[in-house]
């Protein structure tokens, strides 16, 4: 049975944990200065960006109500097959772009992980390349590739592949760095070389993560491909921008509904595929 603590033991414990329980005056002042600075910067941004311009907000809400009234009920006016084809074009653009990005990111992820490439300088150089690639948004890449290969979905595919490959490479490299060392040591003890270690010890552990992340980015890139279409990369985004430009709000609302349904179906299918492979790999 546990013995009750004595007064001396309680006093010693309080002295030991006092720095954790209480903060010094300097720490409290620094904390308050941080919170004051955060609040001041937030208010400054709200004022500079016109957040408190209530007259503009009131007028904007009135215009929004007018736009919504024109969007209902949604209608195709004989263009439903055109919209459907554009949806498939957007899906194809997102799928091929994500597939290319994942294929590029897998070897880059191995090269950028510490437990595969132990040279600190090499690791630092690869990580900075990831930052450069993913630091440029897909919309910027689309504008670049449109000027290189012209208008159309091919520019959108290249834009998605360039932007997402850097993001996936960073996520894959971090997953590879967190694998279980025991499997690596076991495969290495059997006489395997570096490529065989990556194939039989590391890849089986990170494959569910790679698949899950790639599926999520496919869903996300479907929405991104819509935006890329607005700047000339084809797909449903081009149809949406055209409908908005001619103020055909009922057709625009139908396109938006089709995009939402498509994203929902992709999310449902991705979850089923993800759960199937995770269960097959034995991960709880």
mmCIF file of C-alpha atoms in Angstrom:
data_model
loop_
_atom_site.group_PDB
_atom_site.id
_atom_site.type_symbol
_atom_site.label_atom_id
_atom_site.label_comp_id
_atom_site.label_asym_id
_atom_site.label_seq_id
_atom_site.Cartn_x
_atom_site.Cartn_y
_atom_site.Cartn_z
ATOM 1 C CA UNK A 1 0.000 0.000 0.000
ATOM 2 C CA UNK A 2 1.346 3.468 -0.915
ATOM 3 C CA UNK A 3 2.528 5.562 2.031
ATOM 4 C CA UNK A 4 1.228 9.180 2.279
ATOM 5 C CA UNK A 5 3.742 11.921 1.492
ATOM 6 C CA UNK A 6 5.317 13.800 4.369
ATOM 7 C CA UNK A 7 5.421 17.594 4.642
ATOM 8 C CA UNK A 8 9.134 17.618 3.757
ATOM 9 C CA UNK A 9 8.548 15.521 0.632
ATOM 10 C CA UNK A 10 5.724 17.795 -0.495
ATOM 11 C CA UNK A 11 7.914 20.865 0.080
ATOM 12 C CA UNK A 12 10.819 19.386 -1.890
ATOM 13 C CA UNK A 13 8.493 18.391 -4.746
ATOM 14 C CA UNK A 14 7.009 21.889 -4.850
ATOM 15 C CA UNK A 15 10.501 23.429 -5.022
ATOM 16 C CA UNK A 16 11.476 21.049 -7.815
ATOM 17 C CA UNK A 17 8.418 21.780 -9.961
ATOM 18 C CA UNK A 18 8.031 25.503 -9.170
ATOM 19 C CA UNK A 19 9.744 26.584 -12.443
ATOM 20 C CA UNK A 20 7.227 24.461 -14.343
ATOM 21 C CA UNK A 21 4.122 25.543 -12.403
ATOM 22 C CA UNK A 22 4.910 29.258 -12.080
ATOM 23 C CA UNK A 23 6.618 31.633 -14.501
ATOM 24 C CA UNK A 24 9.018 34.412 -13.677
ATOM 25 C CA UNK A 25 8.157 38.084 -14.196
ATOM 26 C CA UNK A 26 10.391 38.212 -17.270
ATOM 27 C CA UNK A 27 8.600 35.250 -18.843
ATOM 28 C CA UNK A 28 5.173 36.753 -18.130
ATOM 29 C CA UNK A 29 6.218 40.116 -19.626
ATOM 30 C CA UNK A 30 7.544 38.416 -22.775
ATOM 31 C CA UNK A 31 4.345 36.401 -23.097
ATOM 32 C CA UNK A 32 2.177 39.501 -22.743
ATOM 33 C CA UNK A 33 4.306 41.405 -25.272
ATOM 34 C CA UNK A 34 3.894 38.555 -27.766
ATOM 35 C CA UNK A 35 0.110 38.533 -27.328
ATOM 36 C CA UNK A 36 -0.087 42.336 -27.561
ATOM 37 C CA UNK A 37 2.036 42.292 -30.713
ATOM 38 C CA UNK A 38 -0.153 39.569 -32.218
ATOM 39 C CA UNK A 39 -3.347 41.484 -31.416
ATOM 40 C CA UNK A 40 -1.908 44.745 -32.741
ATOM 41 C CA UNK A 41 -0.781 43.148 -35.997
ATOM 42 C CA UNK A 42 -4.218 41.539 -36.441
ATOM 43 C CA UNK A 43 -6.014 44.867 -35.952
ATOM 44 C CA UNK A 44 -3.554 46.599 -38.305
ATOM 45 C CA UNK A 45 -4.231 44.027 -41.058
ATOM 46 C CA UNK A 46 -8.006 44.308 -40.584
ATOM 47 C CA UNK A 47 -7.882 48.114 -40.853
ATOM 48 C CA UNK A 48 -5.516 48.209 -43.833
ATOM 49 C CA UNK A 49 -7.515 45.608 -45.761
ATOM 50 C CA UNK A 50 -10.802 47.441 -45.263
ATOM 51 C CA UNK A 51 -12.425 44.854 -43.030
ATOM 52 C CA UNK A 52 -14.248 47.558 -41.060
ATOM 53 C CA UNK A 53 -15.680 49.200 -44.197
ATOM 54 C CA UNK A 54 -19.235 48.220 -43.264
ATOM 55 C CA UNK A 55 -20.760 50.259 -46.076
ATOM 56 C CA UNK A 56 -18.868 48.218 -48.656
ATOM 57 C CA UNK A 57 -19.850 44.993 -46.878
ATOM 58 C CA UNK A 58 -23.517 46.027 -46.872
ATOM 59 C CA UNK A 59 -23.442 46.848 -50.593
ATOM 60 C CA UNK A 60 -21.606 43.604 -51.301
ATOM 61 C CA UNK A 61 -24.203 41.528 -49.467
ATOM 62 C CA UNK A 62 -26.944 43.153 -51.545
ATOM 63 C CA UNK A 63 -25.095 42.347 -54.776
ATOM 64 C CA UNK A 64 -24.477 38.798 -53.581
ATOM 65 C CA UNK A 65 -28.181 38.325 -52.979
ATOM 66 C CA UNK A 66 -28.881 39.507 -56.523
ATOM 67 C CA UNK A 67 -26.304 37.094 -57.991
ATOM 68 C CA UNK A 68 -27.683 34.145 -55.994
ATOM 69 C CA UNK A 69 -31.200 34.935 -57.170
ATOM 70 C CA UNK A 70 -29.996 34.705 -60.790
ATOM 71 C CA UNK A 71 -28.236 31.379 -60.060
ATOM 72 C CA UNK A 72 -31.463 29.615 -59.096
ATOM 73 C CA UNK A 73 -32.655 27.341 -60.491
ATOM 74 C CA UNK A 74 -29.512 25.864 -62.152
ATOM 75 C CA UNK A 75 -29.906 25.248 -65.874
ATOM 76 C CA UNK A 76 -27.777 23.826 -68.698
ATOM 77 C CA UNK A 77 -29.582 25.343 -71.727
ATOM 78 C CA UNK A 78 -28.436 22.453 -73.922
ATOM 79 C CA UNK A 79 -24.796 22.598 -72.806
ATOM 80 C CA UNK A 80 -24.822 19.758 -70.240
ATOM 81 C CA UNK A 81 -22.718 17.417 -72.412
ATOM 82 C CA UNK A 82 -20.162 20.199 -72.905
ATOM 83 C CA UNK A 83 -19.985 20.692 -69.151
ATOM 84 C CA UNK A 84 -19.704 16.946 -68.572
ATOM 85 C CA UNK A 85 -16.863 16.625 -71.056
ATOM 86 C CA UNK A 86 -15.103 19.554 -69.392
ATOM 87 C CA UNK A 87 -15.446 17.802 -66.021
ATOM 88 C CA UNK A 88 -13.772 14.683 -67.435
ATOM 89 C CA UNK A 89 -11.046 16.863 -68.917
ATOM 90 C CA UNK A 90 -10.458 18.423 -65.512
ATOM 91 C CA UNK A 91 -10.348 14.976 -63.876
ATOM 92 C CA UNK A 92 -7.844 13.783 -66.449
ATOM 93 C CA UNK A 93 -5.702 16.855 -65.921
ATOM 94 C CA UNK A 94 -5.722 16.389 -62.138
ATOM 95 C CA UNK A 95 -5.087 12.628 -62.373
ATOM 96 C CA UNK A 96 -2.151 12.804 -64.802
ATOM 97 C CA UNK A 97 -0.671 15.800 -62.988
ATOM 98 C CA UNK A 98 -0.882 14.057 -59.613
ATOM 99 C CA UNK A 99 0.488 10.796 -61.050
ATOM 100 C CA UNK A 100 3.492 12.576 -62.577
ATOM 101 C CA UNK A 101 4.067 14.490 -59.342
ATOM 102 C CA UNK A 102 3.992 11.282 -57.259
ATOM 103 C CA UNK A 103 6.358 9.462 -59.633
ATOM 104 C CA UNK A 104 8.778 12.378 -59.450
ATOM 105 C CA UNK A 105 8.394 12.798 -55.681
ATOM 106 C CA UNK A 106 9.094 9.173 -54.690
ATOM 107 C CA UNK A 107 12.780 9.136 -55.760
ATOM 108 C CA UNK A 108 13.180 12.730 -54.605
ATOM 109 C CA UNK A 109 11.760 11.743 -51.220
ATOM 110 C CA UNK A 110 14.371 9.009 -50.837
ATOM 111 C CA UNK A 111 17.147 11.395 -51.853
ATOM 112 C CA UNK A 112 15.908 14.014 -49.389
ATOM 113 C CA UNK A 113 15.669 11.754 -46.319
ATOM 114 C CA UNK A 114 18.442 11.632 -43.722
ATOM 115 C CA UNK A 115 18.356 7.878 -43.167
ATOM 116 C CA UNK A 116 18.961 7.199 -46.884
ATOM 117 C CA UNK A 117 21.354 10.016 -47.758
ATOM 118 C CA UNK A 118 23.401 10.711 -44.661
ATOM 119 C CA UNK A 119 25.465 13.578 -46.101
ATOM 120 C CA UNK A 120 24.161 16.743 -44.336
ATOM 121 C CA UNK A 121 25.162 19.043 -47.213
ATOM 122 C CA UNK A 122 23.450 16.810 -49.781
ATOM 123 C CA UNK A 123 20.346 16.566 -47.605
ATOM 124 C CA UNK A 124 20.232 20.347 -47.109
ATOM 125 C CA UNK A 125 20.588 20.999 -50.853
ATOM 126 C CA UNK A 126 17.764 18.627 -51.768
ATOM 127 C CA UNK A 127 15.421 20.054 -49.116
ATOM 128 C CA UNK A 128 16.005 23.584 -50.395
ATOM 129 C CA UNK A 129 15.115 22.424 -53.901
ATOM 130 C CA UNK A 130 11.843 21.069 -52.510
ATOM 131 C CA UNK A 131 11.170 24.475 -50.952
ATOM 132 C CA UNK A 132 11.845 26.220 -54.249
ATOM 133 C CA UNK A 133 9.519 23.939 -56.250
ATOM 134 C CA UNK A 134 6.631 23.993 -53.799
ATOM 135 C CA UNK A 135 7.118 27.682 -53.030
ATOM 136 C CA UNK A 136 5.680 28.575 -56.455
ATOM 137 C CA UNK A 137 1.914 28.139 -56.616
ATOM 138 C CA UNK A 138 0.299 25.996 -59.299
ATOM 139 C CA UNK A 139 -1.402 29.087 -60.715
ATOM 140 C CA UNK A 140 1.992 30.705 -61.347
ATOM 141 C CA UNK A 141 3.290 27.492 -62.919
ATOM 142 C CA UNK A 142 0.185 27.441 -65.152
ATOM 143 C CA UNK A 143 0.872 30.971 -66.394
ATOM 144 C CA UNK A 144 4.475 29.954 -67.121
ATOM 145 C CA UNK A 145 3.571 26.749 -68.977
ATOM 146 C CA UNK A 146 0.774 28.440 -70.953
ATOM 147 C CA UNK A 147 3.411 30.739 -72.411
ATOM 148 C CA UNK A 148 5.659 27.730 -73.137
ATOM 149 C CA UNK A 149 3.288 25.069 -74.535
ATOM 150 C CA UNK A 150 0.203 27.194 -75.228
ATOM 151 C CA UNK A 151 -3.356 27.092 -73.942
ATOM 152 C CA UNK A 152 -4.998 23.809 -73.008
ATOM 153 C CA UNK A 153 -4.957 21.024 -70.413
ATOM 154 C CA UNK A 154 -1.333 20.030 -71.118
ATOM 155 C CA UNK A 155 -0.201 23.282 -69.496
ATOM 156 C CA UNK A 156 -2.403 22.483 -66.496
ATOM 157 C CA UNK A 157 -0.904 18.993 -66.176
ATOM 158 C CA UNK A 158 2.620 20.403 -66.145
ATOM 159 C CA UNK A 159 1.626 23.095 -63.647
ATOM 160 C CA UNK A 160 0.152 20.547 -61.219
ATOM 161 C CA UNK A 161 3.127 18.203 -61.634
ATOM 162 C CA UNK A 162 5.642 20.976 -60.934
ATOM 163 C CA UNK A 163 3.857 22.431 -57.927
ATOM 164 C CA UNK A 164 2.728 19.205 -56.238
ATOM 165 C CA UNK A 165 5.966 17.255 -56.785
ATOM 166 C CA UNK A 166 7.816 19.514 -54.344
ATOM 167 C CA UNK A 167 5.078 19.184 -51.722
ATOM 168 C CA UNK A 168 4.866 15.405 -52.072
ATOM 169 C CA UNK A 169 8.659 15.037 -52.028
ATOM 170 C CA UNK A 170 8.830 16.867 -48.697
ATOM 171 C CA UNK A 171 6.030 14.759 -47.182
ATOM 172 C CA UNK A 172 7.480 11.505 -48.527
ATOM 173 C CA UNK A 173 10.972 12.295 -47.215
ATOM 174 C CA UNK A 174 9.605 13.015 -43.743
ATOM 175 C CA UNK A 175 7.679 9.722 -43.798
ATOM 176 C CA UNK A 176 10.803 7.843 -44.878
ATOM 177 C CA UNK A 177 12.779 9.390 -42.021
ATOM 178 C CA UNK A 178 10.247 8.010 -39.512
ATOM 179 C CA UNK A 179 10.317 4.363 -40.621
ATOM 180 C CA UNK A 180 11.187 1.530 -38.224
ATOM 181 C CA UNK A 181 14.961 1.003 -38.135
ATOM 182 C CA UNK A 182 14.632 -2.669 -37.221
ATOM 183 C CA UNK A 183 13.411 -3.658 -40.672
ATOM 184 C CA UNK A 184 16.243 -1.710 -42.285
ATOM 185 C CA UNK A 185 18.840 -3.387 -40.049
ATOM 186 C CA UNK A 186 17.335 -6.810 -40.738
ATOM 187 C CA UNK A 187 17.442 -6.397 -44.527
ATOM 188 C CA UNK A 188 20.945 -4.914 -44.351
ATOM 189 C CA UNK A 189 22.126 -7.856 -42.233
ATOM 190 C CA UNK A 190 21.044 -10.222 -45.016
ATOM 191 C CA UNK A 191 23.538 -8.560 -47.360
ATOM 192 C CA UNK A 192 21.195 -6.229 -49.249
ATOM 193 C CA UNK A 193 22.549 -3.171 -51.016
ATOM 194 C CA UNK A 194 21.122 0.353 -50.747
ATOM 195 C CA UNK A 195 18.559 -0.090 -53.521
ATOM 196 C CA UNK A 196 17.338 -3.371 -52.047
ATOM 197 C CA UNK A 197 17.050 -1.785 -48.598
ATOM 198 C CA UNK A 198 14.862 0.968 -50.042
ATOM 199 C CA UNK A 199 12.774 -1.566 -51.968
ATOM 200 C CA UNK A 200 12.246 -4.231 -49.284
ATOM 201 C CA UNK A 201 12.668 -2.379 -45.955
ATOM 202 C CA UNK A 202 11.556 1.232 -46.467
ATOM 203 C CA UNK A 203 9.040 1.248 -49.323
ATOM 204 C CA UNK A 204 6.627 -1.325 -47.775
ATOM 205 C CA UNK A 205 6.435 0.821 -44.624
ATOM 206 C CA UNK A 206 5.778 4.126 -46.363
ATOM 207 C CA UNK A 207 3.648 2.880 -49.275
ATOM 208 C CA UNK A 208 0.296 3.335 -47.428
ATOM 209 C CA UNK A 209 1.330 6.890 -46.543
ATOM 210 C CA UNK A 210 2.430 7.578 -50.123
ATOM 211 C CA UNK A 211 -0.859 6.236 -51.466
ATOM 212 C CA UNK A 212 -2.995 8.094 -48.921
ATOM 213 C CA UNK A 213 -1.191 11.392 -49.525
ATOM 214 C CA UNK A 214 -1.340 11.004 -53.304
ATOM 215 C CA UNK A 215 -5.077 10.298 -53.196
ATOM 216 C CA UNK A 216 -5.659 13.362 -51.057
ATOM 217 C CA UNK A 217 -3.675 15.503 -53.487
ATOM 218 C CA UNK A 218 -5.641 14.068 -56.401
ATOM 219 C CA UNK A 219 -8.816 15.331 -54.743
ATOM 220 C CA UNK A 220 -7.192 18.685 -54.001
ATOM 221 C CA UNK A 221 -5.774 18.973 -57.518
ATOM 222 C CA UNK A 222 -9.239 18.445 -58.974
ATOM 223 C CA UNK A 223 -10.237 21.714 -57.338
ATOM 224 C CA UNK A 224 -6.944 23.333 -58.359
ATOM 225 C CA UNK A 225 -7.452 22.231 -61.962
ATOM 226 C CA UNK A 226 -10.723 24.167 -61.940
ATOM 227 C CA UNK A 227 -8.852 27.349 -61.065
ATOM 228 C CA UNK A 228 -6.159 26.602 -63.639
ATOM 229 C CA UNK A 229 -8.855 26.321 -66.298
ATOM 230 C CA UNK A 230 -9.899 29.894 -65.606
ATOM 231 C CA UNK A 231 -6.460 31.176 -66.690
ATOM 232 C CA UNK A 232 -6.546 29.130 -69.908
ATOM 233 C CA UNK A 233 -5.525 25.587 -68.937
ATOM 234 C CA UNK A 234 -8.799 24.076 -70.173
ATOM 235 C CA UNK A 235 -11.307 21.929 -68.330
ATOM 236 C CA UNK A 236 -14.396 22.950 -66.414
ATOM 237 C CA UNK A 237 -12.725 26.112 -65.150
ATOM 238 C CA UNK A 238 -12.701 27.527 -68.667
ATOM 239 C CA UNK A 239 -16.420 26.801 -69.005
ATOM 240 C CA UNK A 240 -17.104 28.385 -65.616
ATOM 241 C CA UNK A 241 -15.186 31.551 -66.415
ATOM 242 C CA UNK A 242 -16.995 31.862 -69.751
ATOM 243 C CA UNK A 243 -20.418 31.490 -68.100
ATOM 244 C CA UNK A 244 -19.543 34.101 -65.471
ATOM 245 C CA UNK A 245 -18.172 36.452 -68.109
ATOM 246 C CA UNK A 246 -21.461 36.470 -70.034
ATOM 247 C CA UNK A 247 -23.467 36.614 -66.755
ATOM 248 C CA UNK A 248 -25.066 33.199 -67.339
ATOM 249 C CA UNK A 249 -25.378 32.623 -63.599
ATOM 250 C CA UNK A 250 -27.829 29.714 -63.837
ATOM 251 C CA UNK A 251 -25.332 27.752 -65.938
ATOM 252 C CA UNK A 252 -22.497 28.787 -63.599
ATOM 253 C CA UNK A 253 -24.421 27.411 -60.623
ATOM 254 C CA UNK A 254 -24.918 24.097 -62.438
ATOM 255 C CA UNK A 255 -21.184 23.903 -63.112
ATOM 256 C CA UNK A 256 -20.439 24.592 -59.434
ATOM 257 C CA UNK A 257 -22.844 21.830 -58.395
ATOM 258 C CA UNK A 258 -21.157 19.427 -60.842
ATOM 259 C CA UNK A 259 -17.757 20.304 -59.370
ATOM 260 C CA UNK A 260 -19.012 19.680 -55.817
ATOM 261 C CA UNK A 261 -20.520 16.321 -56.782
ATOM 262 C CA UNK A 262 -17.291 15.314 -58.535
ATOM 263 C CA UNK A 263 -15.145 16.201 -55.524
ATOM 264 C CA UNK A 264 -17.518 14.269 -53.244
ATOM 265 C CA UNK A 265 -17.322 11.167 -55.447
ATOM 266 C CA UNK A 266 -13.519 11.385 -55.583
ATOM 267 C CA UNK A 267 -13.343 11.729 -51.805
ATOM 268 C CA UNK A 268 -15.585 8.688 -51.297
ATOM 269 C CA UNK A 269 -13.626 6.557 -53.753
ATOM 270 C CA UNK A 270 -10.293 7.700 -52.293
ATOM 271 C CA UNK A 271 -11.366 6.715 -48.783
ATOM 272 C CA UNK A 272 -12.332 3.222 -49.966
ATOM 273 C CA UNK A 273 -9.038 2.730 -51.796
ATOM 274 C CA UNK A 274 -7.057 4.108 -48.859
ATOM 275 C CA UNK A 275 -8.746 1.852 -46.305
ATOM 276 C CA UNK A 276 -8.336 -1.196 -48.551
ATOM 277 C CA UNK A 277 -4.567 -0.778 -48.902
ATOM 278 C CA UNK A 278 -4.065 0.179 -45.257
ATOM 279 C CA UNK A 279 -5.902 -2.951 -44.116
ATOM 280 C CA UNK A 280 -4.004 -5.067 -46.648
ATOM 281 C CA UNK A 281 -0.700 -3.759 -45.293
ATOM 282 C CA UNK A 282 -1.687 -4.708 -41.743
ATOM 283 C CA UNK A 283 -1.553 -1.173 -40.331
ATOM 284 C CA UNK A 284 -4.120 -0.756 -37.518
#
